[in-house]
Coordinates of C-alpha atoms and ligand atoms in Angstrom, one line a residue:
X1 CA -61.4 57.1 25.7
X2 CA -62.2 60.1 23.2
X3 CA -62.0 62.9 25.7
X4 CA -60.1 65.7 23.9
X5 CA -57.0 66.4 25.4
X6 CA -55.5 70.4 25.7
X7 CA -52.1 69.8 25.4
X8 CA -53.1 68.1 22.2
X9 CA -55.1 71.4 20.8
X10 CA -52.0 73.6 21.9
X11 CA -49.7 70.7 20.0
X12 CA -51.3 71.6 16.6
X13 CA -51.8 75.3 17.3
X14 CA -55.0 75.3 18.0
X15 CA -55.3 77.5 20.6
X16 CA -53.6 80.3 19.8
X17 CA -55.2 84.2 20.0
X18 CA -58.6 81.6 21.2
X19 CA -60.9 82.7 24.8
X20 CA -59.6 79.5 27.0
X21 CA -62.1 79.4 29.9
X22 CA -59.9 77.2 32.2
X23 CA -62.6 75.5 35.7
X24 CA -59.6 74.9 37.9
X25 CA -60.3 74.0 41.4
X26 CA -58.3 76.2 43.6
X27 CA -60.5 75.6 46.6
X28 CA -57.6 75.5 49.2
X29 CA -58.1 75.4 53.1
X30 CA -57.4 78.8 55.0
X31 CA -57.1 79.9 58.5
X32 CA -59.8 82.3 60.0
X33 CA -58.0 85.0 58.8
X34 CA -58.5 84.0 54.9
X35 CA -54.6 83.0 54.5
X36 CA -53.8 79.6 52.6
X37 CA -52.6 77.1 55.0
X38 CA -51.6 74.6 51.7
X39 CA -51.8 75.5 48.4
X40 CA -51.5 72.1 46.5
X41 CA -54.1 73.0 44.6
X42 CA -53.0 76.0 43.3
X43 CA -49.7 74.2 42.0
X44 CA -51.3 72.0 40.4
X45 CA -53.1 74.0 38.3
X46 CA -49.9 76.2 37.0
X47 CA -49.2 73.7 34.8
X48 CA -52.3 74.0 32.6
X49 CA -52.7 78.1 32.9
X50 CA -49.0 78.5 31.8
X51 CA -49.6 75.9 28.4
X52 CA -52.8 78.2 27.5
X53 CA -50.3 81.2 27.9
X54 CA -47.2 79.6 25.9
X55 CA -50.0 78.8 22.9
X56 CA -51.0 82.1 22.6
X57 CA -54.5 82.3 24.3
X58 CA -56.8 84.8 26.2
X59 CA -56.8 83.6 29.2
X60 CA -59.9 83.1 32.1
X61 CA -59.5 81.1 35.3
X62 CA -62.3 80.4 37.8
X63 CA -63.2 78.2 40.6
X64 CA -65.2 77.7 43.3
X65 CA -63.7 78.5 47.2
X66 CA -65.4 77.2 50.0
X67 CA -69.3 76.8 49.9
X68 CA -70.9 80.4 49.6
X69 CA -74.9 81.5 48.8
X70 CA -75.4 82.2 45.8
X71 CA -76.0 85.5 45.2
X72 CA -74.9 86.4 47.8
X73 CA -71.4 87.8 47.7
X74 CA -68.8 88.3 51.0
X75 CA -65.6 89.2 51.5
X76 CA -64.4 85.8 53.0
X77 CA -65.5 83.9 49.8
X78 CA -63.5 85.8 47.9
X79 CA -60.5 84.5 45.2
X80 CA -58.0 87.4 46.5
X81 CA -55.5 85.3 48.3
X82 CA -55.5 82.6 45.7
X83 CA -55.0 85.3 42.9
X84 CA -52.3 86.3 45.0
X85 CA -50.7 82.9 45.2
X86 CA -51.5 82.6 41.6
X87 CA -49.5 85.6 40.3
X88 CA -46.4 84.8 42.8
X89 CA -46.5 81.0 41.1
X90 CA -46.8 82.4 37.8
X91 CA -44.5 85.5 38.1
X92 CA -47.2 87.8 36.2
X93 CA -49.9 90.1 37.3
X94 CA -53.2 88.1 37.7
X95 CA -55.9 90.7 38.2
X96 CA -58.8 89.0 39.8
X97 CA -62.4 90.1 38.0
X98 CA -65.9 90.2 39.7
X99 CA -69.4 90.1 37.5
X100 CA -68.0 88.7 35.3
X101 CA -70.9 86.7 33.5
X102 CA -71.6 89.6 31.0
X103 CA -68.4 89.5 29.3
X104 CA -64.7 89.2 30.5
X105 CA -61.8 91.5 28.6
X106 CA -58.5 89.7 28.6
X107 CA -56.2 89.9 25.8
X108 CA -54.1 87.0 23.8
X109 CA -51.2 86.5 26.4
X110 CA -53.3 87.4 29.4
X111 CA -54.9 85.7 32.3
X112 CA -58.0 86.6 34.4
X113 CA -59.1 85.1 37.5
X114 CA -62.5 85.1 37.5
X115 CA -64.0 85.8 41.2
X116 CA -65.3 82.8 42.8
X117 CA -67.9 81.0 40.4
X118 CA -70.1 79.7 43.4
X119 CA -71.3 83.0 43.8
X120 CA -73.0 83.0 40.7
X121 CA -77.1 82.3 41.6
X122 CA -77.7 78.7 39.7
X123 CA -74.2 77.0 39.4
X124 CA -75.0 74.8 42.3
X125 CA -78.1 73.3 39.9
X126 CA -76.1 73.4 36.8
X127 CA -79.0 75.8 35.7
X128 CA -78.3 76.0 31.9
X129 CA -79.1 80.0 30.7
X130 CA -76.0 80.3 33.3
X131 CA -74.1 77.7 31.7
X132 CA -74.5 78.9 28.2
X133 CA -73.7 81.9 29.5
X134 CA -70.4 80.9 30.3
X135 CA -69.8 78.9 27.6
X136 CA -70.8 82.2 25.7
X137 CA -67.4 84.0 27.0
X138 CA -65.4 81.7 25.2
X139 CA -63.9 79.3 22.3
X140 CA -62.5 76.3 24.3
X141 CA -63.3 75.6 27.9
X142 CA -60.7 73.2 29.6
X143 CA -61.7 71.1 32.6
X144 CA -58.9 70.9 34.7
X145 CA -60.4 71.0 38.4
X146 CA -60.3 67.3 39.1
X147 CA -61.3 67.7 42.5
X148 CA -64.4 69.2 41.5
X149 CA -64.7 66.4 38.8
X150 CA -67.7 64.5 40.7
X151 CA -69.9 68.0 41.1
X152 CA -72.1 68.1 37.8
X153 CA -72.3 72.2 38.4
X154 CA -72.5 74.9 36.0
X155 CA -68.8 75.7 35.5
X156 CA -67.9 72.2 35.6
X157 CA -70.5 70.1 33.5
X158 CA -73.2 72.7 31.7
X159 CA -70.4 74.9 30.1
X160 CA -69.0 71.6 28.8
X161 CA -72.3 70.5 27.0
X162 CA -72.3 74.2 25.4
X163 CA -68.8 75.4 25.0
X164 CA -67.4 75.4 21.1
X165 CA -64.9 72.9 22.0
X166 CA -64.9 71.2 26.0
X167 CA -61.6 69.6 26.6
X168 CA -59.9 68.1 29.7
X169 CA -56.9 69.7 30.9
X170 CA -53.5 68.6 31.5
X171 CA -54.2 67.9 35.6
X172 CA -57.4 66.1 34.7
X173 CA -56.2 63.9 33.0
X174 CA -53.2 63.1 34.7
X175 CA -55.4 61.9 37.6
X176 CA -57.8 59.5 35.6
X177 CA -54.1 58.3 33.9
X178 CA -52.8 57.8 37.5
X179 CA -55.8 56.2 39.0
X180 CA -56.6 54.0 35.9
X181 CA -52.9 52.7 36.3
X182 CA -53.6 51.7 39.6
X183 CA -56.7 50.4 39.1
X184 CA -57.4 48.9 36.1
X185 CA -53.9 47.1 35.5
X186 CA -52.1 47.1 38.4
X187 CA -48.9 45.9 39.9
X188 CA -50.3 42.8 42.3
X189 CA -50.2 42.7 45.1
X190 CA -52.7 45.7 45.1
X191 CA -53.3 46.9 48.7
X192 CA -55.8 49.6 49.3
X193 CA -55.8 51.5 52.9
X194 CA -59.0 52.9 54.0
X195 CA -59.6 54.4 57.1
X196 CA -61.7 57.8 58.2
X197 CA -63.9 57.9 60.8
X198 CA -66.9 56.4 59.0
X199 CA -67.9 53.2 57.2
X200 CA -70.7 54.4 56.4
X201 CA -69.2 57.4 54.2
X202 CA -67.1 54.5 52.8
X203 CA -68.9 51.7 52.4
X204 CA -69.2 52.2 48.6
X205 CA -65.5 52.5 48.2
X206 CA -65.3 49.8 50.3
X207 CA -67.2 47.1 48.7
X208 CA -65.9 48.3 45.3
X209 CA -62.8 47.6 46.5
X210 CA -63.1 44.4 48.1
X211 CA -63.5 43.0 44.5
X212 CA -60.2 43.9 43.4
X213 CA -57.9 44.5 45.9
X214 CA -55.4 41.8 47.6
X215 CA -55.3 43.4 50.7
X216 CA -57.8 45.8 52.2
X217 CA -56.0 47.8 55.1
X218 CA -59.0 49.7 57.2
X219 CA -57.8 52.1 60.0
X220 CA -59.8 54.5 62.0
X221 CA -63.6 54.7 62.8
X222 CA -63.4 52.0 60.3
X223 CA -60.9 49.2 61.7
X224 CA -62.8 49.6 65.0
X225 CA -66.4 48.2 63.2
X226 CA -63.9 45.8 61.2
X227 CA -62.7 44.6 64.7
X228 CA -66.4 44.8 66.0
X229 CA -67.5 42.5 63.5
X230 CA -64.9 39.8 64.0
X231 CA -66.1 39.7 67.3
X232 CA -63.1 41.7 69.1
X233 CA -64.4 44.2 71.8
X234 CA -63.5 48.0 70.9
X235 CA -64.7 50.2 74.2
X236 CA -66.4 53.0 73.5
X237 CA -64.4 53.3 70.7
X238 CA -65.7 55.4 67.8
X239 CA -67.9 52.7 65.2
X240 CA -71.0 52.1 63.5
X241 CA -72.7 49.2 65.0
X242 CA -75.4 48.6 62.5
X243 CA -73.0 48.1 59.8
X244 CA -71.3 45.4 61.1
X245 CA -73.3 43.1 58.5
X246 CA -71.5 45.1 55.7
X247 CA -68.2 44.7 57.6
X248 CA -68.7 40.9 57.5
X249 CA -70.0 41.2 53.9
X250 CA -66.8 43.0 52.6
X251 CA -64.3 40.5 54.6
X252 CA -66.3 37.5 53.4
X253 CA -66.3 38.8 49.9
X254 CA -62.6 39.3 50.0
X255 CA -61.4 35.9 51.8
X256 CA -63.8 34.1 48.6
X257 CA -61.3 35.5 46.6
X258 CA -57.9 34.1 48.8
X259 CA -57.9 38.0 49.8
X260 CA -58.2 39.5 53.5
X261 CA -59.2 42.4 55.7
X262 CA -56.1 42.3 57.8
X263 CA -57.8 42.9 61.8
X264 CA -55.5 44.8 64.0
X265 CA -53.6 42.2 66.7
X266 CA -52.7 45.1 68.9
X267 CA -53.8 49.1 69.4
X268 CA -52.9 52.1 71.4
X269 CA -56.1 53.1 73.4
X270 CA -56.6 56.1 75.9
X271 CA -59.6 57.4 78.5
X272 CA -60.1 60.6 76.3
X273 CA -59.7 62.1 73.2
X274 CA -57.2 64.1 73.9
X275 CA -52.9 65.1 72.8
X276 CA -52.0 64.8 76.1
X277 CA -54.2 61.8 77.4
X278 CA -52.1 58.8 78.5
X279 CA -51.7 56.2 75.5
X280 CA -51.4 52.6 76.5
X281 CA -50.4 50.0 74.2
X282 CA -52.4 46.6 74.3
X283 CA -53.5 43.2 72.8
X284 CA -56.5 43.9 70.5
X285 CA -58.4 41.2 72.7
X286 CA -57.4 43.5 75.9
X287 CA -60.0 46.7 75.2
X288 CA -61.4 47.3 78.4
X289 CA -64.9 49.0 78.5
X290 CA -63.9 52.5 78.7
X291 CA -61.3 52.4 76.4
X292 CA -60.6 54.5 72.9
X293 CA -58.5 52.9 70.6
X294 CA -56.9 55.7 68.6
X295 CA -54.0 53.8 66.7
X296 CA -52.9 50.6 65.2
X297 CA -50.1 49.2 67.9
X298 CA -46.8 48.8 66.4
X299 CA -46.6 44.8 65.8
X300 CA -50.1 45.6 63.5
X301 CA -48.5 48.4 62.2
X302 CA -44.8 46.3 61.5
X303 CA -46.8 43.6 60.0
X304 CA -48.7 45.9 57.7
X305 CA -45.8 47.9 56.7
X306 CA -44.3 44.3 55.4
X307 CA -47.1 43.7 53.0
X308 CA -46.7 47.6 52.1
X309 CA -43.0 47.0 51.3
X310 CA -44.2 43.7 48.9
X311 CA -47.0 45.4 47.1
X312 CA -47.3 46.2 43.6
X313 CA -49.5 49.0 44.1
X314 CA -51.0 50.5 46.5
X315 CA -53.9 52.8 46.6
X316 CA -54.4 55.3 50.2
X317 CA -56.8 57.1 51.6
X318 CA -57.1 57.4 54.8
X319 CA -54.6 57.8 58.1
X320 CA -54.9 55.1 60.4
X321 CA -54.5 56.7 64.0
X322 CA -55.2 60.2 65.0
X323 CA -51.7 61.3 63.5
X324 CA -52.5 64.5 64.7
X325 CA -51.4 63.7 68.3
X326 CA -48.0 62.5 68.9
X327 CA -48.7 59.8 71.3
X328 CA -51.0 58.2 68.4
X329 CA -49.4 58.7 65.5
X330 CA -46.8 55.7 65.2
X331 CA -49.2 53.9 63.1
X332 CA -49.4 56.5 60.3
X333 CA -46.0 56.9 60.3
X334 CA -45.1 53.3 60.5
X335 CA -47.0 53.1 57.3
X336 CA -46.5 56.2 55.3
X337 CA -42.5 55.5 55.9
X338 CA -43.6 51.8 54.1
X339 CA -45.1 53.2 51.5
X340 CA -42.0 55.8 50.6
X341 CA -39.4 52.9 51.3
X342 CA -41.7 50.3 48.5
X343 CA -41.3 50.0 44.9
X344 CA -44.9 49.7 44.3
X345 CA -47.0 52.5 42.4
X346 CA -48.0 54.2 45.2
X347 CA -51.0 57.1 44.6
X348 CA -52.7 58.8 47.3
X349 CA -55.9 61.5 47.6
X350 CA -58.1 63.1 50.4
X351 CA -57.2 66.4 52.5
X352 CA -56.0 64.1 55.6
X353 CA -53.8 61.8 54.0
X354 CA -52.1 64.6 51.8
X355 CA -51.7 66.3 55.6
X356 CA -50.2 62.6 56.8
X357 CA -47.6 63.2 53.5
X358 CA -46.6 66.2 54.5
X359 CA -45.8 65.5 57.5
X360 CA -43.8 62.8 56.6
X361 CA -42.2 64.5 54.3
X362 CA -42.7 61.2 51.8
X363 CA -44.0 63.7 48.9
X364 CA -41.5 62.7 46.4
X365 CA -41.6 59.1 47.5
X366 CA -45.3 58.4 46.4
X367 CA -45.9 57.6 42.7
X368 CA -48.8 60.4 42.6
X369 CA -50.7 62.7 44.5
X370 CA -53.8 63.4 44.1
X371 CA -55.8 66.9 44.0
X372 CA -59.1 65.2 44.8
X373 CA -60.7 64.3 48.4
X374 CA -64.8 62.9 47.2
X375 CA -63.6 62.6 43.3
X376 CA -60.4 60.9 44.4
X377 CA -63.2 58.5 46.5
X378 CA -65.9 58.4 43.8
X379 CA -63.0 57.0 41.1
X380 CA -61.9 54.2 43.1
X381 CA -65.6 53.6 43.8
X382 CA -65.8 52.8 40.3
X383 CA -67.8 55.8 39.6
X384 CA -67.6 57.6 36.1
X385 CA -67.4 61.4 37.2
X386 CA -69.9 63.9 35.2
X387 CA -67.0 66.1 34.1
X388 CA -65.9 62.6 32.7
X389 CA -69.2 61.9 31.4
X390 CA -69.7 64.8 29.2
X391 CA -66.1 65.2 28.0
X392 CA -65.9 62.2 26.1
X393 CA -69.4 62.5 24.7
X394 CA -68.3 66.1 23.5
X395 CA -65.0 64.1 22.6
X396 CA -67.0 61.3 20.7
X397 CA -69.0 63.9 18.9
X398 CA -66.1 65.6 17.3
X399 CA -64.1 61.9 16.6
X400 CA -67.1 60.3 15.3
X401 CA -66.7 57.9 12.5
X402 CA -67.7 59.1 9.5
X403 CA -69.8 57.4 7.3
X404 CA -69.2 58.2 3.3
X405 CA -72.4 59.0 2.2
X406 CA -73.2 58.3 -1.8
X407 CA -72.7 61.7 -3.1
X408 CA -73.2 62.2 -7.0
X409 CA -76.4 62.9 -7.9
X410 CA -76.1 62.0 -11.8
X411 CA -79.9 62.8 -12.5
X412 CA -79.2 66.4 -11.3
X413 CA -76.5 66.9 -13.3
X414 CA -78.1 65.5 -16.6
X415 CA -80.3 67.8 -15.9
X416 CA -78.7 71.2 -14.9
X417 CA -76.5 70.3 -18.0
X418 CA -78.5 68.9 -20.5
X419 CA -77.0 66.1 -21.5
X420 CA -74.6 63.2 -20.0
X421 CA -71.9 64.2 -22.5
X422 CA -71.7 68.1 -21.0
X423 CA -72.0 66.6 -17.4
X424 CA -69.0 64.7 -18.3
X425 CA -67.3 67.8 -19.5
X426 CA -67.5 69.8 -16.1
X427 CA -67.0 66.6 -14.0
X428 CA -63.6 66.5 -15.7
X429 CA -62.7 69.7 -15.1
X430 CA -64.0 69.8 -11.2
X431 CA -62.4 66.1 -10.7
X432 CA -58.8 67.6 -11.9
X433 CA -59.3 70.7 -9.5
X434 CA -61.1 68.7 -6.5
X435 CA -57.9 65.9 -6.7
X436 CA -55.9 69.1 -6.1
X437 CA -57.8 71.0 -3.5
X438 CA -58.9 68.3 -0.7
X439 CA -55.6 67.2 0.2
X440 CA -54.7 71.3 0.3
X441 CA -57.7 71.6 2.9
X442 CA -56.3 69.4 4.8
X443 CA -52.6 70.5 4.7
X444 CA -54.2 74.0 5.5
X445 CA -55.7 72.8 8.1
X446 CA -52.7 70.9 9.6
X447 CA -51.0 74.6 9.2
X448 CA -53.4 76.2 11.4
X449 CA -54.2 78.4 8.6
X450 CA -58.1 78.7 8.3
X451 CA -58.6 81.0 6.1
X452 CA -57.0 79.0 3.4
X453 CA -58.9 76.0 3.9
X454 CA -62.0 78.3 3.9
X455 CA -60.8 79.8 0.3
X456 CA -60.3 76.5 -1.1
X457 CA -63.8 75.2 0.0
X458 CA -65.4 78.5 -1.1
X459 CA -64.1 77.6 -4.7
X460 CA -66.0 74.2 -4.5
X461 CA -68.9 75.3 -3.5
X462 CA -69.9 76.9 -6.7
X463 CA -70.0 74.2 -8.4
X464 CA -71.3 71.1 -6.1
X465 CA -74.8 72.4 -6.2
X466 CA -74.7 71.4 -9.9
X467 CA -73.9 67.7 -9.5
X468 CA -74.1 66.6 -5.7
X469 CA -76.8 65.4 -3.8
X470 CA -78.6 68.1 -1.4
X471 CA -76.8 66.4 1.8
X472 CA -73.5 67.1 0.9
X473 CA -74.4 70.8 -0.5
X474 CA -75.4 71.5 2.3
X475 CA -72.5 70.4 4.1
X476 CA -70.1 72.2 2.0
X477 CA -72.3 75.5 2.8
X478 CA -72.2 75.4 6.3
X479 CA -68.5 74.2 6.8
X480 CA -67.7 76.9 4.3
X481 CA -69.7 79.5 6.3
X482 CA -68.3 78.5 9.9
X483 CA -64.7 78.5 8.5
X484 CA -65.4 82.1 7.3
X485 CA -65.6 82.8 11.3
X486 CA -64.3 80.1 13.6
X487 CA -61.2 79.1 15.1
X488 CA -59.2 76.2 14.0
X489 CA -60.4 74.1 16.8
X490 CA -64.5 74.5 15.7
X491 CA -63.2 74.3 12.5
X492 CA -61.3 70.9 12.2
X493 CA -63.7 68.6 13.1
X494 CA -66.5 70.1 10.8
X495 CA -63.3 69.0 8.1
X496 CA -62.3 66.0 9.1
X497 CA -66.3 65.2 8.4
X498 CA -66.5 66.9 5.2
X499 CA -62.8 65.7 3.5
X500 CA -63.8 62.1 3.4
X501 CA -67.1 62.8 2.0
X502 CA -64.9 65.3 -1.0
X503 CA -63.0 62.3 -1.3
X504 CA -65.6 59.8 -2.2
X505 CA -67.6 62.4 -4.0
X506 CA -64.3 62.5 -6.3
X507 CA -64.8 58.7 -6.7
X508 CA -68.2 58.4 -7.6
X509 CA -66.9 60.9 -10.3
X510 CA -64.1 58.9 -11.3
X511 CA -66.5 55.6 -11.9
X512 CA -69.3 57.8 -13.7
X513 CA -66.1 59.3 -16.2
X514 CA -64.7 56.2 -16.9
X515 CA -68.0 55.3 -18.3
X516 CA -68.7 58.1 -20.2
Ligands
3PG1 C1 -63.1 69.5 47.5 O1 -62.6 70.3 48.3 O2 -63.3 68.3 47.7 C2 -63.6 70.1 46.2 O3 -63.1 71.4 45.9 C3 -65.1 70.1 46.0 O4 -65.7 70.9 46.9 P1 -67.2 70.7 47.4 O5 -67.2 69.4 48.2 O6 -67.6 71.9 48.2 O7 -68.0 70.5 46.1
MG2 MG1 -63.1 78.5 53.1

């Protein structure tokens, strides 16, 4: 994968006294009076403000919060708490700035938070004046809101295409690491618990699943049209009757391959969906008519947790039971105490199961959290997200092989000389410089220091017009002229494009002296 990496443009001082444009996705949930009820989010994204700040960058953070109108501005849509939150976690003023599409004044060593970027009209369509726009107010834009890595918007895919240098940040990639690791190598057994109320909001996930996965746990509005389809009765229990050929589909597909849809053997039902309706435990085969299952019973739920405890890895998403009511939690908790207590890679995403964490206080026992709720879904469906997308072809741009061009033109020279003999003459003179001055660039370059590479180049270019083809002229013009300009991190690609071609320019010399 050739998506550029922050940490590694901080590494080799790339991004110091640079405009970092940092998406972060600090959409946390609040109660009705605007306060953050969990600020996960928000944590996770200290870690990439604070290495923009420790390299030396100007610092603007935005993200979306809720789903506003465009345009359309109010109070309850409005960043203040989370800048807030922000400035406790950092332990620095972060002033939080609104209209901010015409320009954004923050210093090297500062950080802005920009006010929610949903209110800004077109971000939703990933209209592009507004993207360039953005991409306008800085030099590198890091994409480190990974929960808002499957939304192709303005702030999280358009900036990328136009930004001087689009990167992923140090939470993004952390995720595709952590997923990747449980998906495309894993630790077998690899068991996979989904449950929600709908198959049919998972039935992607699902079937992606079912081809790579030793066990498929389902739990919810999902285990009831599971159960439906193996013919068990399920009351007037929540599930989706006209998918019950995709059911069958997804537990066929996974007993072809010696794996299995494990169907509960027992449940807790009640008459209503209510905390403080009576829960009665029963055989799975025992659902009477008006009957709600709302939890795995326990000899399901001991009988998963052994094949938790003997997994590999194990991917979850999903609480089993309503978790939320005491009487019908056991089966969440039976499971989530499995997971903490197995020595597989554990990694788990979406709002609810994070909530069935917490309450379980297993936090430190999974092997990662995720940030994401529908990107967290759309990875393990297989999907590759937009932010992904574009990243690595910004990434493959700038890493691109390069292809040493032939680069003496000797009929040029003859001729701006005169003669081969006088062509000679120079050529020995630039080769003996040139030997000196490429690996110099480069060295510069490794230094950070710009403006030296950019002298060293400027003293080429006087002379290449004489002897080297119009390609490479040109080249050396317009990498000279950005580097008069640019930051290290525009600069250095444009370099590691022109050095080879210096270098093999130098050996077309050396041939054409040796026989003259
Ligand atoms: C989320 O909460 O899943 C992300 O922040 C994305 O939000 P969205 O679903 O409103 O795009
Ligand atoms: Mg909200």
């Amino acid at each position: 994968m050739t998506v550029i990496r922050f940490s590694d443009l901080c590494a080799q001082g790339a991004v110091a006294g640079q405009r970092v444009f940092i998406r972060a996705d600090l959409n946390v949930p609040q109660d009705d009076h605007g306060a953050i009820t969990e600020d996960t989010r928000i944590r996770a994204s200290v870690a990439c403000i604070q290495m923009a700040l420790d390299a030396g960058a100007a610092v603007m953070v935005t993200s979306h919060l809720g789903r506003p109108t465009e345009g359309a501005f109010k109070l309850a849509d409005s960043l203040v708490p989370v800048a807030r939150r922000l400035s406790e976690l950092l332990k620095r003023p972060v002033p939080l700035l609104g209209n901010w599409l015409g320009g954004v004044p923050v210093a090297p060593g500062q950080v802005v938070l920009l006010e929610n970027c949903r209110i800004n009209v077109g971000e939703k369509k990933n209209n592009e004046a507004l993207a360039r726009q953005m991409a306008e107010l800085c030099d590198i834009f890091v994409h480190d809101a990974f929960g808002t890595a499957h939304r192709a918007e303005a702030s999280t895919y358009g900036i990328a295409e136009y930004a001087k240098v689009a990167c992923a940040g140090p939470l993004l990639a952390a995720e595709m690491d952590a997923i990747s690791k449980a998906l495309a190598s894993p630790k077998r057994p690899l068991v996979a618990i989904v449950a929600g109320s709908k198959v049919s909001t998972k039935l992607t996930i699902l079937k992606s699943l079912s081809a790579n996965v030793d066990q498929l746990i389902v739990g919810g509005g999902i285990a009831n049209t599971f159960m439906l389809a193996s013919g068990l009765k399920i009351g007037k229990s929540l599930a989706e009757p006209d998918l019950l050929a995709e059911a069958k589909a997804v537990m066929e597909a996974m007993k072809a391959r010696g794996a299995a849809v494990p169907i509960p053997v027992d449940v807790v039902t009640a008459k209503t969906f209510a905390a403080d309706a009576p829960a009665t435990t029963k055989a799975a085969t025992e659902v009477a008519d008006d009957d709600l299952i709302l939890d795995i019973g326990p000899k399901t739920a001991a009988a998963l947790a052994q094949q938790l405890k003997a997994a590999g890895t194990i991917v979850w998403n999903g609480p089993v039971g309503v978790f939320e009511f005491a009487a019908f939690e056991n089966g969440t908790r039976v499971l989530a105490q499995a997971i903490a207590q197995s020595s597989a890679f554990s990694i788990a995403g979406g709002g609810d199961t994070l909530a069935a964490i917490a309450k379980y206080g297993i936090e430190r026992d999974m092997g990662y959290i995720s940030t994401g709720g529908g990107a967290f879904l759309e990875v393990l469906e297989g999907k590759t997200l937009p932010a992904f997308e574009v990243l690595m072809r910004r990434g493959q741009m700038q890493a691109k092989p390069v292809v040493v061009a032939p680069s003496l033109d000797i009929a040029r020279g003859v001729s701006m000389m005169g003669s081969e003999a006088s062509l000679a003459k120079i050529l020995k003179t630039v080769a003996s410089s040139m030997t000196g001055s490429v690996p110099q660039m480069s060295a510069a370059l490794a230094a950070g220091d710009v403006a030296k590479a950019n002298a060293l180049l400027h003293a080429i270019k006087g002379y290449v017009p004489i002897f080297a083809v119009d390609a490479l002229v040109d080249q050396v013009t317009h990498v000279e002229k950005i580097s008069k300009t640019e930051s290290l991190a525009v600069v250095t690609p444009l370099f590691a494009d022109l050095l080879p071609q210096l270098d093999g320019l130098l050996q077309e010399i050396g041939v054409f002296l040796a026989q003259n």
